[in-house]
Amino acid sequence: MNAQELINTTRTLVAGDKGLLAMDESNPTCNKRFARLGIPQTEEARRTYRELIVTTPGLCESISGVILYDETIRQAKKDGTPFIKVITDAGIIPGIKVDTGAKEMAGHPGEKITEGLDGLRDRLKEYFQMGARFAKWRAVIAVGDGIPSRGCIEANAQALARYAALCQEEGLVPVVEPEVLMDDEHTLERYSEVTEEVLRTVFNQLYTQRITLEGMILKPNMVLPGLSCPKQVAVNEVADATVRCLLRAVPAAVPVIAFLSGGQSSELASARLNAMNVRFKSRLPWALSFSFARAIQQPALEIWQGEEAHVLAAQQALYHRAKLNQAARRGEYKAAMERT
Ligand code: 13P
């Protein structure tokens, strides 16, 4: 492992108030999103959509890295130019999702364990040779009656740490994503407790597995009330609860925390990230950034709808969303910018 190279890659990913664009939906997830809009669920439709994303003019002004899926990293533009070349030529760093998905966890009804460690070293070598310089692994933690269990939290944290160790050995910056799912009715307080416990466990494991914290990225959920919780709260309350939780659990050596969006609307995800930076940026040890999938892609996907004639308008929407999130990193986002 060359620690300095990992640190340099991480610095490049954080620089210029840019963020990450997650476009690593697995085929089933991508198909589900296409199906909702009546877009054909074919390899060619997925390729066409990903071409739209990676050829968006000016994307590199606000996006430093894109996270790809195994199918996508092997695909090319219609004219034959590999996506990896298009991305790298645009000055964006290619990343790759390397877990093989969250599966039912034995002995733990309602909970999941993320798989993909077997053979991972060889897959990472291949991805590095293809040009990837960072990777992503997502653990999912469900909240409910009697869950999450310690067994689920610990097994997922250990898998994240073993993945991160292999990434660093192979020269890829690990994006460590322990996602507490926010799609039900629990309160902000409950999600705050669970997120803190999960993060503390993850960092214990990262320490045990000898991870260089300066050469990694944490990708957590924001601390929110559940999407269907009757008690919603103001943007500033989400900002305060999220930062309080992170300050308790994330070591200062971690250079950047890049949030997932987790089903929030695009506008709320930007506004909440912005509020954290407005209120706390000058006092925090790590940068607060974004690594959104839905909150950055959704408007573009809805405009595109699988139609060639809509490509330019969809690219403009994607460019705009990326710019708004860059403004949120700076604490300069305003709701009025949504309409410009
Ligand atoms: P969302 O921003 O849509 O939550 O996705 C982020 C991600 O990469 C999920 O793994």
Short mmCIF file of C-alpha atoms and ligand atoms in Angstrom, two decimals:
data_model
loop_
_atom_site.label_atom_id
_atom_site.label_comp_id
_atom_site.label_asym_id
_atom_site.label_seq_id
_atom_site.Cartn_x
_atom_site.Cartn_y
_atom_site.Cartn_z
CA MET A 1 0.00 0.00 0.00
CA ASN A 2 1.21 3.50 -0.82
CA ALA A 3 -0.49 5.58 1.88
CA GLN A 4 0.55 8.86 0.26
CA GLU A 5 -1.21 7.97 -3.00
CA LEU A 6 -4.40 7.12 -1.13
CA ILE A 7 -4.20 10.42 0.71
CA ASN A 8 -3.58 12.30 -2.55
CA THR A 9 -6.58 10.64 -4.23
CA THR A 10 -8.75 11.48 -1.23
CA ARG A 11 -7.58 15.11 -1.35
CA THR A 12 -8.40 15.34 -5.05
CA LEU A 13 -11.88 13.96 -4.38
CA VAL A 14 -12.49 16.65 -1.74
CA ALA A 15 -10.89 19.61 -3.55
CA GLY A 16 -12.75 22.56 -5.06
CA ASP A 17 -15.88 21.97 -2.97
CA LYS A 18 -16.75 19.20 -5.41
CA GLY A 19 -18.58 16.02 -4.51
CA LEU A 20 -19.24 12.48 -5.71
CA LEU A 21 -21.98 11.36 -8.06
CA ALA A 22 -23.21 7.86 -7.27
CA MET A 23 -24.36 6.16 -10.49
CA ASP A 24 -23.71 2.64 -9.24
CA GLU A 25 -27.25 1.33 -9.02
CA SER A 26 -27.24 -2.42 -9.48
CA ASN A 27 -29.19 -3.66 -12.50
CA PRO A 28 -32.28 -4.56 -10.44
CA THR A 29 -32.31 -1.12 -8.73
CA CYS A 30 -31.73 0.75 -11.99
CA ASN A 31 -34.47 -1.30 -13.67
CA LYS A 32 -36.88 -0.49 -10.83
CA ARG A 33 -36.27 3.24 -11.32
CA PHE A 34 -36.67 2.89 -15.10
CA ALA A 35 -39.87 0.84 -14.71
CA ARG A 36 -41.51 3.60 -12.67
CA LEU A 37 -41.01 5.99 -15.60
CA GLY A 38 -41.87 3.50 -18.33
CA ILE A 39 -38.29 3.29 -19.60
CA PRO A 40 -37.29 -0.11 -21.06
CA GLN A 41 -35.28 -2.20 -18.60
CA THR A 42 -32.54 -3.31 -20.96
CA GLU A 43 -28.76 -3.24 -20.93
CA GLU A 44 -28.85 -0.77 -23.85
CA ALA A 45 -31.22 1.59 -22.00
CA ARG A 46 -28.95 1.52 -18.94
CA ARG A 47 -25.94 2.20 -21.18
CA THR A 48 -27.67 5.09 -22.92
CA TYR A 49 -28.64 6.64 -19.58
CA ARG A 50 -25.13 6.30 -18.17
CA GLU A 51 -23.75 7.85 -21.39
CA LEU A 52 -26.05 10.82 -20.80
CA ILE A 53 -24.58 11.23 -17.31
CA VAL A 54 -20.88 10.89 -18.11
CA THR A 55 -21.05 13.17 -21.17
CA THR A 56 -22.82 16.00 -19.33
CA PRO A 57 -20.91 19.15 -20.30
CA GLY A 58 -19.20 20.88 -17.37
CA LEU A 59 -19.93 18.07 -14.87
CA CYS A 60 -16.31 18.20 -13.69
CA GLU A 61 -16.86 21.74 -12.35
CA SER A 62 -18.70 20.31 -9.37
CA ILE A 63 -18.14 16.53 -9.47
CA SER A 64 -14.72 15.07 -8.59
CA GLY A 65 -15.60 11.37 -8.75
CA VAL A 66 -18.32 9.09 -10.08
CA ILE A 67 -19.19 5.70 -8.62
CA LEU A 68 -19.84 3.07 -11.28
CA TYR A 69 -21.35 -0.42 -11.25
CA ASP A 70 -19.61 -3.48 -12.70
CA GLU A 71 -21.76 -3.43 -15.85
CA THR A 72 -21.16 0.30 -16.36
CA ILE A 73 -17.38 0.33 -15.89
CA ARG A 74 -17.16 -2.10 -18.83
CA GLN A 75 -19.47 -0.08 -21.11
CA ALA A 76 -18.70 2.52 -23.77
CA LYS A 77 -20.31 5.43 -25.55
CA LYS A 78 -22.27 4.67 -28.70
CA ASP A 79 -19.16 5.71 -30.69
CA GLY A 80 -17.10 3.05 -28.88
CA THR A 81 -15.17 5.29 -26.43
CA PRO A 82 -15.00 3.47 -23.08
CA PHE A 83 -16.83 5.28 -20.27
CA ILE A 84 -13.69 5.06 -18.15
CA LYS A 85 -11.84 7.12 -20.78
CA VAL A 86 -14.67 9.65 -21.09
CA ILE A 87 -14.69 10.12 -17.31
CA THR A 88 -10.93 10.32 -16.90
CA ASP A 89 -10.55 12.69 -19.88
CA ALA A 90 -13.11 14.97 -18.22
CA GLY A 91 -10.86 15.19 -15.14
CA ILE A 92 -13.19 13.06 -13.00
CA ILE A 93 -11.95 10.09 -10.95
CA PRO A 94 -13.74 6.77 -11.62
CA GLY A 95 -14.88 4.75 -8.62
CA ILE A 96 -16.58 1.36 -8.40
CA LYS A 97 -19.16 -0.32 -6.18
CA VAL A 98 -17.59 -3.60 -5.09
CA ASP A 99 -20.03 -5.19 -2.66
CA THR A 100 -22.33 -7.81 -4.14
CA GLY A 101 -25.42 -6.68 -2.28
CA ALA A 102 -27.16 -6.94 1.08
CA LYS A 103 -28.62 -10.39 1.76
CA GLU A 104 -30.95 -11.73 4.48
CA MET A 105 -28.80 -12.31 7.57
CA ALA A 106 -29.01 -15.82 9.02
CA GLY A 107 -30.51 -15.89 12.51
CA HIS A 108 -31.50 -12.21 12.26
CA PRO A 109 -35.01 -11.81 10.87
CA GLY A 110 -35.53 -8.44 9.18
CA GLU A 111 -31.81 -7.67 9.02
CA LYS A 112 -29.24 -7.82 6.23
CA ILE A 113 -25.55 -8.52 5.83
CA THR A 114 -23.63 -7.18 2.86
CA GLU A 115 -21.66 -9.77 0.89
CA GLY A 116 -18.74 -9.60 -1.50
CA LEU A 117 -15.51 -10.28 0.40
CA ASP A 118 -14.75 -13.59 -1.34
CA GLY A 119 -12.44 -12.95 -4.29
CA LEU A 120 -12.45 -9.22 -3.57
CA ARG A 121 -8.66 -8.79 -3.73
CA ASP A 122 -8.59 -10.02 -7.34
CA ARG A 123 -11.61 -7.94 -8.35
CA LEU A 124 -9.97 -4.84 -6.87
CA LYS A 125 -6.79 -5.51 -8.84
CA GLU A 126 -8.84 -5.70 -12.04
CA TYR A 127 -10.75 -2.49 -11.29
CA PHE A 128 -7.51 -0.67 -10.48
CA GLN A 129 -6.05 -1.77 -13.81
CA MET A 130 -9.17 -0.53 -15.55
CA GLY A 131 -8.58 2.91 -14.01
CA ALA A 132 -10.72 2.99 -10.85
CA ARG A 133 -9.08 4.81 -7.95
CA PHE A 134 -11.75 4.52 -5.31
CA ALA A 135 -14.39 1.98 -4.30
CA LYS A 136 -17.66 1.74 -2.41
CA TRP A 137 -19.25 -0.83 -0.10
CA ARG A 138 -22.72 -0.28 1.35
CA ALA A 139 -24.01 -1.88 4.54
CA VAL A 140 -27.70 -1.42 5.34
CA ILE A 141 -29.01 -1.22 8.87
CA ALA A 142 -32.78 -1.45 9.36
CA VAL A 143 -34.47 0.10 12.39
CA GLY A 144 -37.52 -1.52 13.98
CA ASP A 145 -38.79 -3.45 16.98
CA GLY A 146 -35.69 -4.91 18.62
CA ILE A 147 -33.48 -4.08 15.64
CA PRO A 148 -30.79 -3.30 14.77
CA SER A 149 -29.17 -6.13 16.74
CA ARG A 150 -25.56 -6.04 17.88
CA GLY A 151 -24.98 -9.09 15.68
CA CYS A 152 -26.06 -7.21 12.56
CA ILE A 153 -24.16 -4.03 13.39
CA GLU A 154 -20.95 -5.86 14.26
CA ALA A 155 -20.97 -8.22 11.28
CA ASN A 156 -21.59 -5.35 8.86
CA ALA A 157 -18.97 -3.15 10.51
CA GLN A 158 -16.40 -5.91 10.29
CA ALA A 159 -17.17 -6.54 6.62
CA LEU A 160 -16.80 -2.81 5.91
CA ALA A 161 -13.43 -2.78 7.66
CA ARG A 162 -12.15 -5.88 5.85
CA TYR A 163 -13.26 -4.37 2.53
CA ALA A 164 -11.54 -1.09 3.41
CA ALA A 165 -8.29 -2.90 4.27
CA LEU A 166 -8.28 -4.73 0.93
CA CYS A 167 -9.00 -1.49 -0.94
CA GLN A 168 -6.12 0.32 0.71
CA GLU A 169 -3.79 -2.61 0.01
CA GLU A 170 -4.70 -2.37 -3.70
CA GLY A 171 -4.41 1.43 -3.90
CA LEU A 172 -8.13 2.26 -3.97
CA VAL A 173 -9.63 4.78 -1.55
CA PRO A 174 -12.47 3.02 0.30
CA VAL A 175 -15.80 4.79 0.58
CA VAL A 176 -17.22 3.26 3.75
CA GLU A 177 -21.02 3.40 3.64
CA PRO A 178 -22.97 2.22 6.68
CA GLU A 179 -26.50 3.29 5.78
CA VAL A 180 -29.13 3.42 8.49
CA LEU A 181 -32.34 3.13 6.46
CA MET A 182 -34.63 6.12 6.92
CA ASP A 183 -37.67 4.99 5.00
CA ASP A 184 -40.07 4.42 7.90
CA GLU A 185 -41.76 6.21 10.78
CA HIS A 186 -39.13 6.45 13.52
CA THR A 187 -38.14 9.75 15.09
CA LEU A 188 -34.99 11.77 14.59
CA GLU A 189 -33.94 10.87 18.15
CA ARG A 190 -34.18 7.14 17.41
CA TYR A 191 -32.17 7.47 14.19
CA SER A 192 -29.62 9.57 16.01
CA GLU A 193 -29.04 6.85 18.63
CA VAL A 194 -28.80 4.10 16.03
CA THR A 195 -26.51 6.10 13.72
CA GLU A 196 -24.15 6.90 16.60
CA GLU A 197 -23.95 3.26 17.67
CA VAL A 198 -23.35 2.11 14.10
CA LEU A 199 -20.63 4.70 13.45
CA ARG A 200 -18.83 3.98 16.73
CA THR A 201 -18.83 0.26 15.89
CA VAL A 202 -17.61 0.91 12.34
CA PHE A 203 -14.70 3.06 13.54
CA ASN A 204 -13.73 0.47 16.18
CA GLN A 205 -13.52 -2.09 13.39
CA LEU A 206 -11.66 0.26 11.04
CA TYR A 207 -9.09 0.73 13.82
CA THR A 208 -8.87 -3.01 14.51
CA GLN A 209 -8.33 -3.72 10.80
CA ARG A 210 -5.59 -1.02 10.58
CA ILE A 211 -7.25 1.36 8.16
CA THR A 212 -5.42 4.58 7.30
CA LEU A 213 -8.18 7.01 8.22
CA GLU A 214 -6.57 9.82 6.18
CA GLY A 215 -7.05 7.72 3.03
CA MET A 216 -10.75 6.90 3.29
CA ILE A 217 -14.15 8.55 2.89
CA LEU A 218 -17.12 8.01 5.20
CA LYS A 219 -20.50 7.91 3.48
CA PRO A 220 -23.21 7.98 6.14
CA ASN A 221 -26.88 8.84 6.24
CA MET A 222 -27.90 12.24 7.57
CA VAL A 223 -29.77 12.03 10.88
CA LEU A 224 -33.41 12.66 9.96
CA PRO A 225 -36.87 11.76 11.11
CA GLY A 226 -38.03 8.77 9.05
CA LEU A 227 -39.55 9.62 5.67
CA SER A 228 -43.00 8.59 6.98
CA CYS A 229 -42.55 9.94 10.55
CA PRO A 230 -45.45 12.25 11.45
CA LYS A 231 -43.03 14.52 13.33
CA GLN A 232 -40.88 16.21 10.67
CA VAL A 233 -38.37 18.87 11.78
CA ALA A 234 -36.75 22.05 10.46
CA VAL A 235 -33.69 21.93 8.23
CA ASN A 236 -31.50 23.36 11.00
CA GLU A 237 -32.56 20.61 13.41
CA VAL A 238 -31.39 17.96 10.97
CA ALA A 239 -28.11 19.83 10.56
CA ASP A 240 -27.57 20.05 14.33
CA ALA A 241 -28.51 16.42 15.05
CA THR A 242 -26.34 15.11 12.22
CA VAL A 243 -23.25 17.11 13.17
CA ARG A 244 -23.68 16.29 16.89
CA CYS A 245 -23.80 12.59 16.07
CA LEU A 246 -20.78 12.74 13.75
CA LEU A 247 -18.70 14.73 16.24
CA ARG A 248 -19.22 11.98 18.80
CA ALA A 249 -18.35 9.10 16.54
CA VAL A 250 -16.04 10.09 13.64
CA PRO A 251 -12.31 10.63 14.28
CA ALA A 252 -10.82 13.95 13.18
CA ALA A 253 -8.29 12.18 10.92
CA VAL A 254 -11.04 11.30 8.43
CA PRO A 255 -10.75 13.97 5.70
CA VAL A 256 -14.27 13.95 4.33
CA ILE A 257 -17.79 12.83 5.11
CA ALA A 258 -19.86 12.51 1.92
CA PHE A 259 -23.53 11.91 2.64
CA LEU A 260 -25.87 9.57 0.81
CA SER A 261 -29.32 11.04 0.14
CA GLY A 262 -31.42 8.05 1.29
CA GLY A 263 -34.73 8.98 -0.34
CA GLN A 264 -34.82 12.69 0.61
CA SER A 265 -35.95 15.07 -2.10
CA SER A 266 -33.20 16.79 -4.06
CA GLU A 267 -34.09 20.15 -2.53
CA LEU A 268 -34.05 18.92 1.07
CA ALA A 269 -30.78 17.05 0.63
CA SER A 270 -29.11 20.23 -0.67
CA ALA A 271 -30.72 22.47 1.97
CA ARG A 272 -29.70 20.19 4.84
CA LEU A 273 -26.12 19.82 3.63
CA ASN A 274 -25.99 23.58 3.20
CA ALA A 275 -27.28 24.19 6.74
CA MET A 276 -24.55 21.96 8.19
CA ASN A 277 -21.89 23.94 6.35
CA VAL A 278 -23.40 27.33 7.21
CA ARG A 279 -23.62 26.49 10.90
CA PHE A 280 -20.53 24.39 11.52
CA LYS A 281 -18.04 24.39 8.63
CA SER A 282 -15.39 26.57 10.28
CA ARG A 283 -15.41 24.39 13.42
CA LEU A 284 -15.32 20.88 11.94
CA PRO A 285 -12.29 18.62 11.46
CA TRP A 286 -13.67 17.01 8.25
CA ALA A 287 -15.22 18.42 5.09
CA LEU A 288 -18.96 17.80 4.71
CA SER A 289 -19.74 16.79 1.15
CA PHE A 290 -22.18 14.74 -0.92
CA SER A 291 -22.22 11.37 -2.64
CA PHE A 292 -25.84 11.35 -3.74
CA ALA A 293 -27.51 9.05 -6.24
CA ARG A 294 -31.26 9.78 -6.19
CA ALA A 295 -31.03 13.38 -4.94
CA ILE A 296 -28.69 14.28 -7.79
CA GLN A 297 -29.97 12.08 -10.63
CA GLN A 298 -33.72 11.99 -10.13
CA PRO A 299 -34.67 15.28 -11.84
CA ALA A 300 -32.53 14.36 -14.87
CA LEU A 301 -33.97 10.84 -15.04
CA GLU A 302 -37.52 12.19 -14.93
CA ILE A 303 -36.80 14.61 -17.77
CA TRP A 304 -35.01 12.02 -19.91
CA GLN A 305 -37.69 9.29 -19.73
CA GLY A 306 -35.70 7.25 -22.24
CA GLU A 307 -36.14 9.83 -25.04
CA GLU A 308 -33.20 10.92 -27.20
CA ALA A 309 -34.87 14.33 -27.69
CA HIS A 310 -34.71 14.98 -23.92
CA VAL A 311 -31.00 14.29 -23.44
CA LEU A 312 -29.81 17.90 -23.43
CA ALA A 313 -32.50 19.06 -21.00
CA ALA A 314 -31.72 16.12 -18.71
CA GLN A 315 -28.00 16.95 -18.80
CA GLN A 316 -28.79 20.56 -17.91
CA ALA A 317 -30.81 19.38 -14.91
CA LEU A 318 -27.98 17.12 -13.77
CA TYR A 319 -25.42 19.91 -14.17
CA HIS A 320 -27.64 22.28 -12.21
CA ARG A 321 -28.20 19.79 -9.35
CA ALA A 322 -24.47 19.14 -9.10
CA LYS A 323 -23.80 22.91 -8.95
CA LEU A 324 -26.43 23.38 -6.23
CA ASN A 325 -24.76 20.71 -4.13
CA GLN A 326 -21.38 22.34 -4.64
CA ALA A 327 -22.97 25.57 -3.38
CA ALA A 328 -24.28 23.59 -0.38
CA ARG A 329 -20.73 22.44 0.38
CA ARG A 330 -19.78 26.12 0.52
CA GLY A 331 -22.79 27.07 2.62
CA GLU A 332 -23.93 29.27 -0.27
CA TYR A 333 -27.03 27.35 -1.41
CA LYS A 334 -30.30 29.30 -1.50
CA ALA A 335 -33.74 27.89 -2.30
CA ALA A 336 -34.12 30.62 -4.95
CA MET A 337 -31.24 29.01 -6.89
CA GLU A 338 -33.56 26.08 -7.61
CA ARG A 339 -35.34 28.21 -10.18
CA THR A 340 -32.29 29.60 -12.02
P1 13P B 1 -28.90 7.66 -2.53
O1 13P B 1 -28.22 9.01 -2.52
O2 13P B 1 -29.94 7.51 -3.57
O3 13P B 1 -29.33 7.25 -1.15
O4 13P B 1 -27.80 6.59 -2.96
C1 13P B 1 -26.53 6.70 -2.48
C2 13P B 1 -25.84 5.43 -2.68
O5 13P B 1 -24.80 5.36 -3.24
C3 13P B 1 -26.50 4.21 -2.17
O6 13P B 1 -25.53 3.24 -2.03
#
